[in-house]
mmCIF file of C-alpha atoms in Angstrom:
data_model
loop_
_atom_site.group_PDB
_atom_site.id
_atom_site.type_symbol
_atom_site.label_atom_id
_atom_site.label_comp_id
_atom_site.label_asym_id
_atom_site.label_seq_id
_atom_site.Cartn_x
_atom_site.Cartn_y
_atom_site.Cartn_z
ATOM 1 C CA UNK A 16 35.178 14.580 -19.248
ATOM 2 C CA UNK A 17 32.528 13.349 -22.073
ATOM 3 C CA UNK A 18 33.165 9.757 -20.752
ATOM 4 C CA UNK A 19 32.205 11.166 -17.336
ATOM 5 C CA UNK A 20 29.055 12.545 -18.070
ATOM 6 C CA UNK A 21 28.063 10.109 -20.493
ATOM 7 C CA UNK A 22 28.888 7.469 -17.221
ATOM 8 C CA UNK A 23 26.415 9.815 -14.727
ATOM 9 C CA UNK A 24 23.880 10.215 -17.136
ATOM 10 C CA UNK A 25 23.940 6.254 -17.798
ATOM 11 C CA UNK A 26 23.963 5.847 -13.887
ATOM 12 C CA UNK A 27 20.964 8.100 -13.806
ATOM 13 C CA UNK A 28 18.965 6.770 -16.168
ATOM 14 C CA UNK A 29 19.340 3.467 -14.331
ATOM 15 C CA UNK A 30 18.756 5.087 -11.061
ATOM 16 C CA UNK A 31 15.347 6.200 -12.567
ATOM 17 C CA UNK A 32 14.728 3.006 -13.774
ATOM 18 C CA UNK A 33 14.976 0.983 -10.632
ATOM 19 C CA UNK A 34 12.588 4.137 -8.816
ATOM 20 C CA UNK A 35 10.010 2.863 -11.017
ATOM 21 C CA UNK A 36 10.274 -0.449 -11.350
ATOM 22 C CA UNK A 37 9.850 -0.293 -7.382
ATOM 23 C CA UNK A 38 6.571 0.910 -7.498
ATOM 24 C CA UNK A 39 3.841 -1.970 -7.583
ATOM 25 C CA UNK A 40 2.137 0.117 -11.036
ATOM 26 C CA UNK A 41 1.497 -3.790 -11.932
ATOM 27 C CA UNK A 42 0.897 -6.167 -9.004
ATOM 28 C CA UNK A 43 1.738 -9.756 -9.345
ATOM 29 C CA UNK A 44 0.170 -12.417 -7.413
ATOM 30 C CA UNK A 45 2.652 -13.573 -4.925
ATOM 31 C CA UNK A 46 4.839 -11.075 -4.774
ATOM 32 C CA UNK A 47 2.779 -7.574 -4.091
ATOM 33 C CA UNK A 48 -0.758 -9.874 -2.979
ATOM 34 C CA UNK A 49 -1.476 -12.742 -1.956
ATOM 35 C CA UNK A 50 -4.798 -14.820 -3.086
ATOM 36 C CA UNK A 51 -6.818 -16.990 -0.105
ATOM 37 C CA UNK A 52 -7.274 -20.468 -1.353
ATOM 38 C CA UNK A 53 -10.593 -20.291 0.106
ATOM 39 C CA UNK A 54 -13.018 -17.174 -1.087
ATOM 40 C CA UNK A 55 -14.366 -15.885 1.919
ATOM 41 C CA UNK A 56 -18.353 -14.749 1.370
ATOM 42 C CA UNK A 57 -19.022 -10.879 1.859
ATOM 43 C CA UNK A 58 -22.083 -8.904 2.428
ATOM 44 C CA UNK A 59 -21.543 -5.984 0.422
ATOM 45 C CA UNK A 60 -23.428 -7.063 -3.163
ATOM 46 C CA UNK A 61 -22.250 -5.382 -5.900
ATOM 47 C CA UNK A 62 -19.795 -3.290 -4.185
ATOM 48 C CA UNK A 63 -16.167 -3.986 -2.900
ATOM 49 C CA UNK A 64 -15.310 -5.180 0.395
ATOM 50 C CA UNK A 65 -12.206 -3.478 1.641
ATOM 51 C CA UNK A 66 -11.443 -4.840 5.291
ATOM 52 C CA UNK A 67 -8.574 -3.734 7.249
ATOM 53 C CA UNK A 68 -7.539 -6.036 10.315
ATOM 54 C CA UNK A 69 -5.368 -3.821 12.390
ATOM 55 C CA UNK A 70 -4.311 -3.316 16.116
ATOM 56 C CA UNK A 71 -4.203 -0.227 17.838
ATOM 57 C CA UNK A 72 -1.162 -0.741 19.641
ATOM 58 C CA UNK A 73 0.548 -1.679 16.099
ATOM 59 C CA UNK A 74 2.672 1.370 15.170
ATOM 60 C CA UNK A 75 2.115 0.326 11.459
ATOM 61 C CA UNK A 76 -1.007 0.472 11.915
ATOM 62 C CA UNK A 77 -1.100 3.699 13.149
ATOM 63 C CA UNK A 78 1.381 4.581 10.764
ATOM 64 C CA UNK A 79 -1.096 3.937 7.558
ATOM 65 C CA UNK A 80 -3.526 5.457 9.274
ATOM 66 C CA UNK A 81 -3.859 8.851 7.601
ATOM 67 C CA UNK A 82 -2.858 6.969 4.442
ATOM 68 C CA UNK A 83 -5.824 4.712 4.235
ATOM 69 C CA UNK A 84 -8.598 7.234 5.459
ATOM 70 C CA UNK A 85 -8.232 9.485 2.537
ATOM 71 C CA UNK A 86 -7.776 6.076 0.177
ATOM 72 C CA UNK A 87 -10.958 5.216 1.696
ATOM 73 C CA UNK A 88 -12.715 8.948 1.137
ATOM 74 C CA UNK A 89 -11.507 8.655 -2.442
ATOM 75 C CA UNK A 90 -13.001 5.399 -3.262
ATOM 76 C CA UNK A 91 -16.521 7.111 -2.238
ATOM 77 C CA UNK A 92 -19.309 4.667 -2.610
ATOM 78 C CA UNK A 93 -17.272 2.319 -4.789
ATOM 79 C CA UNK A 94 -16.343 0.089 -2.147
ATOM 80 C CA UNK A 95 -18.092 -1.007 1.407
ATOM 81 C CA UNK A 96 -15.019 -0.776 4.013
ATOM 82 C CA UNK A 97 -14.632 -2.482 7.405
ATOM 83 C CA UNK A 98 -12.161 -2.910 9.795
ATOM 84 C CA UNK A 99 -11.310 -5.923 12.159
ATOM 85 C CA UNK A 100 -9.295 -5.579 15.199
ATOM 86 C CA UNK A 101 -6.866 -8.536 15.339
ATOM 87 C CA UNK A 102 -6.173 -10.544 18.812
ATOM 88 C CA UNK A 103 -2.991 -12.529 18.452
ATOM 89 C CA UNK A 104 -2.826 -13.123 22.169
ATOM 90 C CA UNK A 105 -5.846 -12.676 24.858
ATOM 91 C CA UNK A 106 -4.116 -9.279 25.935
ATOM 92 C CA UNK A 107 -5.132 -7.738 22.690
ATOM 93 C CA UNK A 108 -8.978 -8.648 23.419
ATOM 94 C CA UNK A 109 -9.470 -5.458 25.365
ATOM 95 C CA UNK A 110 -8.759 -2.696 23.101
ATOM 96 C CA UNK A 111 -10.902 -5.452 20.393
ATOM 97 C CA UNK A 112 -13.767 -5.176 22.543
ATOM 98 C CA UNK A 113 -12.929 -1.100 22.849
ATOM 99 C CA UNK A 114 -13.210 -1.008 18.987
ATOM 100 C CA UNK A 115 -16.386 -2.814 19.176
ATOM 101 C CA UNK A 116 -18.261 -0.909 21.885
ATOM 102 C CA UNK A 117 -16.743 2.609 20.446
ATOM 103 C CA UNK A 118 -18.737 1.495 16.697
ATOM 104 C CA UNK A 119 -21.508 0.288 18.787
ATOM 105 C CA UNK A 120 -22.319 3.495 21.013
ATOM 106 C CA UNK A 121 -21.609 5.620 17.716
ATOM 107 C CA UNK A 122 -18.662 7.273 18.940
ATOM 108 C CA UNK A 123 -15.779 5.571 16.409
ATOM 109 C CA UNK A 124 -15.524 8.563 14.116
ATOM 110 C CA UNK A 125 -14.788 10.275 17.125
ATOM 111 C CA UNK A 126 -12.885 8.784 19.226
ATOM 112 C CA UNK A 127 -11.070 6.015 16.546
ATOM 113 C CA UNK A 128 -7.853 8.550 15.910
ATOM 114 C CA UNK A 129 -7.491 9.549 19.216
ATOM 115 C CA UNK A 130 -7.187 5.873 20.388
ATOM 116 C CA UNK A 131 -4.012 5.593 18.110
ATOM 117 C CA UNK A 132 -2.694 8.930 19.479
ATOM 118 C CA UNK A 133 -2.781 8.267 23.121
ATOM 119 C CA UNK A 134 -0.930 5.458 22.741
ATOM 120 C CA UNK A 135 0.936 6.159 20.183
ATOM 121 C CA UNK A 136 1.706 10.161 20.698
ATOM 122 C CA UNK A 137 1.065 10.301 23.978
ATOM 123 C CA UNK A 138 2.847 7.105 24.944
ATOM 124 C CA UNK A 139 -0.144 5.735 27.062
ATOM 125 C CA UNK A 140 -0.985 2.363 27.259
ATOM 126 C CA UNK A 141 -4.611 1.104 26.845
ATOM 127 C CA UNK A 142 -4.305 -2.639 26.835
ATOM 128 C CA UNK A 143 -6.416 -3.249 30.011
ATOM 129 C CA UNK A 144 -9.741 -2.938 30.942
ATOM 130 C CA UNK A 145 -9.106 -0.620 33.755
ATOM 131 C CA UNK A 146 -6.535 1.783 32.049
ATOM 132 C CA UNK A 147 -9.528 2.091 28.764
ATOM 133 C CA UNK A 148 -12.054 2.880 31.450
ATOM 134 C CA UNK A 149 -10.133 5.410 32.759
ATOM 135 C CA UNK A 150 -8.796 7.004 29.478
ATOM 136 C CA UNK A 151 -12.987 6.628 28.005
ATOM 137 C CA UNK A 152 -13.794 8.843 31.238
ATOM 138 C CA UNK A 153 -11.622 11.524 30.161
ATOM 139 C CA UNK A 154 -13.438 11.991 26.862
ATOM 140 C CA UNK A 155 -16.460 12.245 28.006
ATOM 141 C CA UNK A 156 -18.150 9.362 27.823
ATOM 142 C CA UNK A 157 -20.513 8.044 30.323
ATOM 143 C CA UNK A 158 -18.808 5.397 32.604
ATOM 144 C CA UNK A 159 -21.567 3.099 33.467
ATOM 145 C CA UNK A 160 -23.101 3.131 29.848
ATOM 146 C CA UNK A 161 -19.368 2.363 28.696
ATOM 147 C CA UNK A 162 -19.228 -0.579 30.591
ATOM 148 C CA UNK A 163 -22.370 -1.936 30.029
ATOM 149 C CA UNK A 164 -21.435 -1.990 26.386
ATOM 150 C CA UNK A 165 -18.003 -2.964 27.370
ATOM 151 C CA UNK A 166 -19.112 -6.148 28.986
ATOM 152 C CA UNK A 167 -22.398 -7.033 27.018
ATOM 153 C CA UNK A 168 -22.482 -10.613 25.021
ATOM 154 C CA UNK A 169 -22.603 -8.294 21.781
ATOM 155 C CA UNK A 170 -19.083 -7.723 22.263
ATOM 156 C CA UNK A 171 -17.934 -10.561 23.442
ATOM 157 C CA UNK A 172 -19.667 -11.951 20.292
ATOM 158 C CA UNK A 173 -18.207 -9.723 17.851
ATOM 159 C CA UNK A 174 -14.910 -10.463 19.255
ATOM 160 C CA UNK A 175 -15.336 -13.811 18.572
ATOM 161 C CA UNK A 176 -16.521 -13.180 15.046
ATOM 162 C CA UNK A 177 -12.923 -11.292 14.993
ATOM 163 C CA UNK A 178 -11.049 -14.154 15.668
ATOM 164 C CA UNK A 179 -12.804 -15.982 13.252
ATOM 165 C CA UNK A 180 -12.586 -13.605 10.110
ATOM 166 C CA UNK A 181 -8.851 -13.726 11.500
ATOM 167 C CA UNK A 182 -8.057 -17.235 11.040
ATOM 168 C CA UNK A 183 -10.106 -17.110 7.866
ATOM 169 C CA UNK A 184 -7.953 -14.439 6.400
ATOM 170 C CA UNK A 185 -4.817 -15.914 7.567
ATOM 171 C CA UNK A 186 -4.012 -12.830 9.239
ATOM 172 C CA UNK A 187 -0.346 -13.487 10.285
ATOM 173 C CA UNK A 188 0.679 -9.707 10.285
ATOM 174 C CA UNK A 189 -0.610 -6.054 10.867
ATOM 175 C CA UNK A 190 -2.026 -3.883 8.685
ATOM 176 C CA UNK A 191 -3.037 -6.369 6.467
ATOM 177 C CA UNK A 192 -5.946 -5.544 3.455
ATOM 178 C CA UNK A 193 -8.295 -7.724 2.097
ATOM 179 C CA UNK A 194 -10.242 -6.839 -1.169
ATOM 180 C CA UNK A 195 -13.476 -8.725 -1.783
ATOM 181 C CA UNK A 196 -12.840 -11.556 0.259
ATOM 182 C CA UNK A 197 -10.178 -12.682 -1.799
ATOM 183 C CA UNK A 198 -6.753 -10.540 -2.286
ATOM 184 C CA UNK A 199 -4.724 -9.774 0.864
ATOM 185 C CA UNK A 200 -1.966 -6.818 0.191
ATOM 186 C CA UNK A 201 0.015 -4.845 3.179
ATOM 187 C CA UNK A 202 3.262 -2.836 3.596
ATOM 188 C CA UNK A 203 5.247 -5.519 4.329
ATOM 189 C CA UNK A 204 4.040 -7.964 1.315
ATOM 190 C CA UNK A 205 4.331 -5.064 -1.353
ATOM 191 C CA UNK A 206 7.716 -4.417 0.772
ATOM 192 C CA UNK A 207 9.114 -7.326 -0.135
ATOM 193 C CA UNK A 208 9.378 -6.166 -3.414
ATOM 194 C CA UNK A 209 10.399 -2.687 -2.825
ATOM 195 C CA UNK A 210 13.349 -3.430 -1.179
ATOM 196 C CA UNK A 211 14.809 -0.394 1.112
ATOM 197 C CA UNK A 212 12.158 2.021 0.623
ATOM 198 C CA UNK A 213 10.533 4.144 2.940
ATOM 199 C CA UNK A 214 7.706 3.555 4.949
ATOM 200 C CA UNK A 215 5.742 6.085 3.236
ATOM 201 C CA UNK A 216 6.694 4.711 -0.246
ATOM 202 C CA UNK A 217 5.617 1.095 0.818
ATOM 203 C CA UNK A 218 2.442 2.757 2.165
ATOM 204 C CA UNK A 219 1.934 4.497 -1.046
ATOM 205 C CA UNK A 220 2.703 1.308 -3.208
ATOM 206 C CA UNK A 221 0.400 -0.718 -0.452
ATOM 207 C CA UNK A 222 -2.315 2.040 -1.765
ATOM 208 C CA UNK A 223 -1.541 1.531 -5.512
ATOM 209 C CA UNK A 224 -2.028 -2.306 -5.271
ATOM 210 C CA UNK A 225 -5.007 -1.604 -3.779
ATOM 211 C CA UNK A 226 -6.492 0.385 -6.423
ATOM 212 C CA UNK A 227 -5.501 -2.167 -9.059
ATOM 213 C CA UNK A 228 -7.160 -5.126 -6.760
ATOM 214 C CA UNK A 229 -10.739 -2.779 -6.278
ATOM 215 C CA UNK A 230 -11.000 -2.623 -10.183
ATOM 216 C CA UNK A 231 -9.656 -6.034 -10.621
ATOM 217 C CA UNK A 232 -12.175 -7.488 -8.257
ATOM 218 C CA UNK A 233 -15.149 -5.455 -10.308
ATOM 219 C CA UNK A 234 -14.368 -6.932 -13.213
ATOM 220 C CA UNK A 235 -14.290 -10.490 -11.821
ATOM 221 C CA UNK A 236 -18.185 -9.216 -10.540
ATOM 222 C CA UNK A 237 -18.562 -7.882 -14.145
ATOM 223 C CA UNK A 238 -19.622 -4.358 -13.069
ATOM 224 C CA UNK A 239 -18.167 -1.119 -13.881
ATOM 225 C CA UNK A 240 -14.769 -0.328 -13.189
ATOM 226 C CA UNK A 241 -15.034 2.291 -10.041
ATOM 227 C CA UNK A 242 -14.805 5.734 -10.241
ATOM 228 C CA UNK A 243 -13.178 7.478 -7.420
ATOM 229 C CA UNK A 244 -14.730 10.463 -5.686
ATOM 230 C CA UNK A 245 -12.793 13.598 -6.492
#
């Protein structure tokens, strides 16, 4: 019976250990990020960059979601964040260019979560122009100042600009993070060290990385380690 217990306690012990050693608490290059060969410039001056390139219709994406929004509330005025809607084929470019126009007419904070929870909850798709026209009349929003948004060369230029931060990045997946320019982290890169775990504990080791790459990439600036916003 003693060589019993001493056996479970032994197998817990090393159940704990491999727990922790699955959490990212110290990312290595490679393996939990990934570092661009080419620095990509960023407007954001002595604050961090944080840009997201997601796609609506990417149930990670929407997964991370909640995740990320209260990451980014927490990092207060620490960090300058941005998000990029990704276009690996031309079908994607509508809901890009519904991203675009929603930040342009001011109605993103609005309207951003319930994009991911028609199609996502509600099992609607919005991946053409005439099924986001439709869905943007039901909330409200003026048709005809929609579309002239919708259509305008703005757009179409800031989808461009997408495209371009995209191949820049070396966006090859979705959600994918990039801190200052420089560090890329996601789910499924921290993932591939957390073998098995759940999609909330890759989200939440995604999120740790994170945190270690924002103060990382403040020292590299030499400023002040940020403080997060309680």
């Amino acid at each position: 019976m003693r060589f019993l217990q001493h056996a479970l306690a032994a197998l817990s012990l090393s159940l704990v250990a491999i727990t922790a050693g699955a959490s990212p608490a110290s990312p290595q290059n490679g393996v939990d990020y990934r570092t661009l060969d080419k620095e990509q410039q960023t407007d954001s001056g002595k604050k961090i960059e944080v840009t997201e390139f997601f796609w609506y219709a990417c149930p990670h994406c929407n997964a991370i979601e909640p995740s990320l929004v209260e990451w980014v509330k927490k990092q207060g005025d620490n960090i300058v964040f941005k998000r990029v809607p990704v276009a690996f084929r031309d079908s994607f470019v509508p809901q890009q260019k519904l991203f675009y126009t929603l930040e342009a007419m001011g109605k993103l904070d609005e309207l951003h979560k319930k994009v991911f929870d028609t199609i996502h909850k509600e099992r609607r798709q919005l991946d053409t122009d005439a099924a986001i026209t439709e869905w943007i009349v039901k909330q409200g929003v003026d048709k005809q100042k929609f579309l002239d948004v919708y259509n305008s060369f703005g757009i179409q230029s800031k989808a461009r600009r997408a495209a371009q931060l995209q191949t820049a990045y070396q966006v090859d997946g979705v959600p994918l993070i990039a801190i200052d320019g420089r560090y890329l982290t996601s789910p499924s890169i921290v993932g591939a060290g957390m073998k098995g775990a759940s999609e909330d504990a890759l989200h939440t080791g995604t999120l740790q990385v994170m945190d270690w790459l924002v103060a990382r990439a403040a020292k590299d600036k030499g400023t002040e380690a940020p403080k997060k916003a309680k």
